[in-house]
Amino acid sequence: MHSSNLLLEEPIRMASILEPSKPSFFPAMTKIIGTLGPKSRSVEIISSCLKAGMSVARFDFSWGDTEFHQEALENLKIAIKSSKKLCAVMLDTGGPELQVVNKAERPISLKADSLVVLTPDQSKEASSDLLPLNFGGLSAAVEKGDTIFIGQYLFTGNETTSVWLEVTKVDGEDVVCLIKNSATLAGPLYTIHVSQIRIDLPTLTEKDKEVISTWGVRNNIDFLSLSCTRHAEDVRHARDYLSKLGNLNQTQIFAKIENIEGITNFDEILQEADGIIFSRGNLGVDLPPEKVFLFQKVVLYKCNMAGKPAVVTRVVDSMTDNLRPTRAEATDVANAVLDGSDAILLGAETLRGLYPVQTISIVGKICAEAEKVYNQDLYFKKATKYIGEPMTHLESIASSAVRAAIKVKASVIICFTSSGRAARLIAKYRPTMPVLSVVIPRLKSNKIRWAFSGAFEARQSLIVRSLFPILADPRHPAESTNATNESVLKVALDHGKASGFIKSHDRVVVCQKVGDASVVKIIELED
């Protein structure tokens, strides 16, 4: 019953599978990103989402204006205070997205085996025979036989809300297509995806830049999800843009891989990005269905070995309208965890879904169960072999802390960090227990005023598997004496005891810096 990343101890009592999951302070070590939208923007719902396990709130700017998203963010701030749960903010760019413009907002019925014309003439009304686009270069990019998908969300053509088209003819600036499945398009905008064809539009559009420089700067976003990343240069360009926008030079960039170009240039993109979002909805269009799982495993493995967070999307689509996931979806979530995913991103499920809180809760429970049978020992050996010898000083300390924690069956690893790098390195080795990342603020200056760093670093660990941050008192310097280290450690231990994940007689592994030396120590708690 053993597989490469599944650990099951024999003999297995089948009755144990039927036992209810035990509640814990941490619903799961795998993180959950929830997209806030019409069904998940009230203070009450957001508070419930945070309590259910959401640690990152995603704001999708492919739809909605800044005022709409700002209202949701203000409600998020209230919910964070009332629930006492930390949450990071992710801005998801619209990117080079083609859209059908339906000004009348009337539902459009498309019948299989009929023809429909795609035109750049936006003065025309959308109908069953003609769909106006917001892009004038489609006719130059496609040819007979190419595949086009249209839907309110990028589905694969299986649902009645999205349609699969085949190009039959290019007529000047118009593209004539054969409709392959019957569907009804509802709403003002529908997304277009042209399978395996490059569309000549910038990855970071002028609209994206405007949103980032206004909404993003105002709200000090923690993560930028760079939609449709195709080249490493896309990430470099976005980072250069962020570097000119005050505090956003600390914002982490997650490259969203959505098409064949992103797959082809993946290794170079991974080097430049802070993390990867594996956008399975769009890739499910570009890739043959039988290849999607393989790319997922390759992406997650490479991200794990690089120590960069990997996020998987589109896992429980059916929960947009249903209270329970399908059996295949539940298994899919578990396999994403076993493959090494740091976080699960919920899109339509929370944005417009009927059960956002229940969805987060169920996904968290599935993740927690999968984590229990994750073969950490095998993964640890793979990771250390991949790094090779001699290890860097930090890699050696991080791997030693994890190995020690597992050997002594520690309940938690406590890591003191100022940049967050040490904690992320520990998490890279996939410990079986939570890592409490104690972020020590640093005093910094921009030559105009002094300020403490640390808040960004704390929130940015909320997307990394196993990491749970607390921000230390700024009066404790990053380069501290043994006395102040002990003081901060006491605060961390008291936090753990109060939260319920550290108990009397537990063993705790502590990774900290004392002077110029990095130290890993094991302590056993008294009554």
PDB file of C-alpha atoms in Angstrom, residues 13 16 94 105 148 172 190 207 234 361 364 390 394 416 441 447 479 490 494:
ATOM      1  CA  ARG A  13      -7.369  -0.554  11.278  1.00  0.00           C
ATOM      2  CA  SER A  16      -9.849   4.169  12.412  1.00  0.00           C
ATOM      3  CA  GLY A  94      -6.235  40.768 -14.826  1.00  0.00           C
ATOM      4  CA  GLU A 105     -26.027  41.936 -20.318  1.00  0.00           C
ATOM      5  CA  ILE A 148     -11.093  28.775 -28.495  1.00  0.00           C
ATOM      6  CA  GLY A 172     -10.575  40.073 -42.365  1.00  0.00           C
ATOM      7  CA  TYR A 190     -16.831  36.466 -20.646  1.00  0.00           C
ATOM      8  CA  LYS A 207      -4.811  48.638 -16.226  1.00  0.00           C
ATOM      9  CA  ASP A 234       7.593  39.144 -16.978  1.00  0.00           C
ATOM     10  CA  SER A 361     -13.566  24.055   6.352  1.00  0.00           C
ATOM     11  CA  GLY A 364      -8.845  22.200   5.489  1.00  0.00           C
ATOM     12  CA  PRO A 390      28.529  20.810   1.539  1.00  0.00           C
ATOM     13  CA  LEU A 394      21.435  28.031   6.987  1.00  0.00           C
ATOM     14  CA  PHE A 416      13.453  33.319  15.538  1.00  0.00           C
ATOM     15  CA  PRO A 441      11.180  43.504  13.928  1.00  0.00           C
ATOM     16  CA  LYS A 447      16.262  58.841   5.220  1.00  0.00           C
ATOM     17  CA  GLU A 479      20.653  40.735  16.933  1.00  0.00           C
ATOM     18  CA  LYS A 490       8.877  32.803  26.843  1.00  0.00           C
ATOM     19  CA  ASP A 494       3.088  31.331  26.401  1.00  0.00           C
TER      20      ASP A 494
END
